[in-house]
Coordinates of C-alpha atoms (C1' of nucleotides) in Angstrom, one line a residue:
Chain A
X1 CA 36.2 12.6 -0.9
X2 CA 37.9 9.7 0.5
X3 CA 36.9 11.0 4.1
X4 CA 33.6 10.7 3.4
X5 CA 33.4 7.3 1.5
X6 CA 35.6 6.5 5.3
X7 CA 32.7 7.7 7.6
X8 CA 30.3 6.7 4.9
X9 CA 31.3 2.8 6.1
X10 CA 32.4 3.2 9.4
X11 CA 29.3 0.8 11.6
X12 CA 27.9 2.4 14.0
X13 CA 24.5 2.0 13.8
X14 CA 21.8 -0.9 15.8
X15 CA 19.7 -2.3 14.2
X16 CA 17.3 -0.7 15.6
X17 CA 18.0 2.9 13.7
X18 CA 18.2 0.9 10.5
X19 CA 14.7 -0.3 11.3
X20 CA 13.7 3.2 11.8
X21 CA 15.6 4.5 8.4
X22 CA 14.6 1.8 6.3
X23 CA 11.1 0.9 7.9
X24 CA 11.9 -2.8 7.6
X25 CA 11.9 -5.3 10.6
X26 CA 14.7 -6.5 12.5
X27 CA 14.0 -10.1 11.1
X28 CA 14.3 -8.6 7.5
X29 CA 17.3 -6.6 8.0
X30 CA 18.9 -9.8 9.5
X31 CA 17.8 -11.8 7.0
X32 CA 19.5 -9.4 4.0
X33 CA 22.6 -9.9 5.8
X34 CA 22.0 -13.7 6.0
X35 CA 22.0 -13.3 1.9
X36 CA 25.2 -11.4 1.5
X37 CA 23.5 -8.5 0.7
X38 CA 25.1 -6.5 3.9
X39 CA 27.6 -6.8 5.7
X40 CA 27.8 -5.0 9.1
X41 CA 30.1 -5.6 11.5
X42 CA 30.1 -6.8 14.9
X43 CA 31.1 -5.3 17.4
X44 CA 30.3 -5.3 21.2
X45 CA 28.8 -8.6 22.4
X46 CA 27.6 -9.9 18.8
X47 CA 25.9 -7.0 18.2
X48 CA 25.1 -6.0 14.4
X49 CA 26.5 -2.5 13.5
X50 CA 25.2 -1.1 10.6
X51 CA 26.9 1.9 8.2
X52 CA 25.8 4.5 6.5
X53 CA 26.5 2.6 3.1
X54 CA 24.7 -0.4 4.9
X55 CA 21.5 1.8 5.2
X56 CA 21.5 2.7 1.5
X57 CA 22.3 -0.7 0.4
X58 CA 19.3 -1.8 2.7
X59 CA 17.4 1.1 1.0
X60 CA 18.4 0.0 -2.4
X61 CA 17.0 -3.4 -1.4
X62 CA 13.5 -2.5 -0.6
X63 CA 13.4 -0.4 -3.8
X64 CA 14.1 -3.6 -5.7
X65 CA 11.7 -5.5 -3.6
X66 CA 9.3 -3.0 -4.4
X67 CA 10.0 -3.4 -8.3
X68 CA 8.9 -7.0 -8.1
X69 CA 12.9 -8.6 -7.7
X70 CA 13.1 -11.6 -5.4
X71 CA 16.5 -11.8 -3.0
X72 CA 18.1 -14.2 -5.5
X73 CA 17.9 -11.2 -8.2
X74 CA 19.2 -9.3 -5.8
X75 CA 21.8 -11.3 -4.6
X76 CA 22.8 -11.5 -8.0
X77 CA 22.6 -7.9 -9.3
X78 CA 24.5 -6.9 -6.4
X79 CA 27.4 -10.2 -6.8
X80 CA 27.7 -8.7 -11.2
X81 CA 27.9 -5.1 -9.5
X82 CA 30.5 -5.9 -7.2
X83 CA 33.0 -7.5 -9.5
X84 CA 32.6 -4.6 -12.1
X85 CA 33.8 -2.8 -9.2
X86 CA 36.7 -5.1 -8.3
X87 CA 38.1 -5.8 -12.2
X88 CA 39.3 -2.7 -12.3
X89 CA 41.6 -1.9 -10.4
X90 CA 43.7 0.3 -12.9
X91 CA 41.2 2.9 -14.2
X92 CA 38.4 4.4 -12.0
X93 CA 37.0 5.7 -14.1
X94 CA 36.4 2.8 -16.5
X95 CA 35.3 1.2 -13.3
X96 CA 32.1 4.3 -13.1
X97 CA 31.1 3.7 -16.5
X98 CA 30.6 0.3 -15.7
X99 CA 28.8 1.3 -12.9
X100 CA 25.8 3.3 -14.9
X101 CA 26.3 0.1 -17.7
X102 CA 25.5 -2.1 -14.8
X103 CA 22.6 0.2 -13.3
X104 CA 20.9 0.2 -16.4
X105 CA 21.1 -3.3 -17.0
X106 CA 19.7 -3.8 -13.7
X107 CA 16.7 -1.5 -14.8
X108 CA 16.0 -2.9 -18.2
X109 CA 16.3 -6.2 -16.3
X110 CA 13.4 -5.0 -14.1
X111 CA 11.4 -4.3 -17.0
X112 CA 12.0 -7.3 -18.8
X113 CA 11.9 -9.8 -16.2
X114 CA 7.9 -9.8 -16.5
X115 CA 7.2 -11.5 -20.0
X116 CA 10.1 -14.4 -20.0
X117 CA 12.6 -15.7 -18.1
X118 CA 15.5 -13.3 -17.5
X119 CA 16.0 -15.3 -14.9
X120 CA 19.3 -16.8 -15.9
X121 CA 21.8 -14.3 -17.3
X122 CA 20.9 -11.8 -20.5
X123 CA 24.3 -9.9 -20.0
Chain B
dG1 C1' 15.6 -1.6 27.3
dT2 C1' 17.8 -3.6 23.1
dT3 C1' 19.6 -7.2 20.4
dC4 C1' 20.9 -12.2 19.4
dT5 C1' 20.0 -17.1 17.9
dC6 C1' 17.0 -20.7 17.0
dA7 C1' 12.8 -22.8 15.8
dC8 C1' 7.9 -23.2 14.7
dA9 C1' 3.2 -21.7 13.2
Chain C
dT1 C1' 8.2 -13.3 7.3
dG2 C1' 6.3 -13.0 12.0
dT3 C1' 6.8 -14.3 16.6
dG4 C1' 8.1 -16.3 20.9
dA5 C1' 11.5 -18.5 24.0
dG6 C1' 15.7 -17.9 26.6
dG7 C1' 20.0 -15.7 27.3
dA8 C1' 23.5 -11.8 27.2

DNA sequence: GTTCTCACA
DNA sequence: TGTGAGGA
């Protein structure tokens, strides 16, 4: 499984297939990266190279779009995620639970974000 | 032909 | 975000 997770992130991908996968502009794409949402290398002459894990992240991005979450939301659902993800360094598995703990706080987030002001941190 | 950065409508 | 300029 650890060979895939390997090809999974190796870039090599332009931005110009991730436009096509994700059906979002260059600009856009650019600008995620700009946030810290991705981060694709850069290979020959400054050129962006996107992953696979890039393209779902980018994926996962529009979905949240979609659900009404502005790129600060974003920025921080995906900053809480990634430290779940790095606390634990000792038990993996600890480290999935908190994975689906932190998914669905993300969704009931979505949900909740509508009436009041989530904005700041409920969790 | 494709992508990059910067800047402005 | 879109788009155009100017370069690689």
């Amino acid at each position: 499984m650890k060979e895939k997770d390997l090809r999974r992130s190796l870039s090599v991908l332009p931005i110009g297939t991730v436009m096509k996968l994700t059906s979002l502009t260059a600009r856009q794409i650019r600008y995620y990266e700009e946030q810290g949402l991705v981060f694709p290398e850069r290979n020959d002459g400054n050129r962006r190279m996107y992953s696979l894990n890039d393209i779902d992240v980018i994926l996962e991005i529009k979905d949240y779009l979609d659900e009404g979450l502005n790129i600060s939301k974003i920025q921080d659902i995906y900053k809480k995620r990634k430290e779940s993800n790095e606390q634990n360094g000792n038990s993996k598995e600890l480290s999935d639970q908190e994975a689906r703990k932190i998914l669905s706080d993300e969704l009931l987030n979505i949900g909740g974000l509508n009436s009041k002001d989530a904005e700041n941190n409920s969790f």
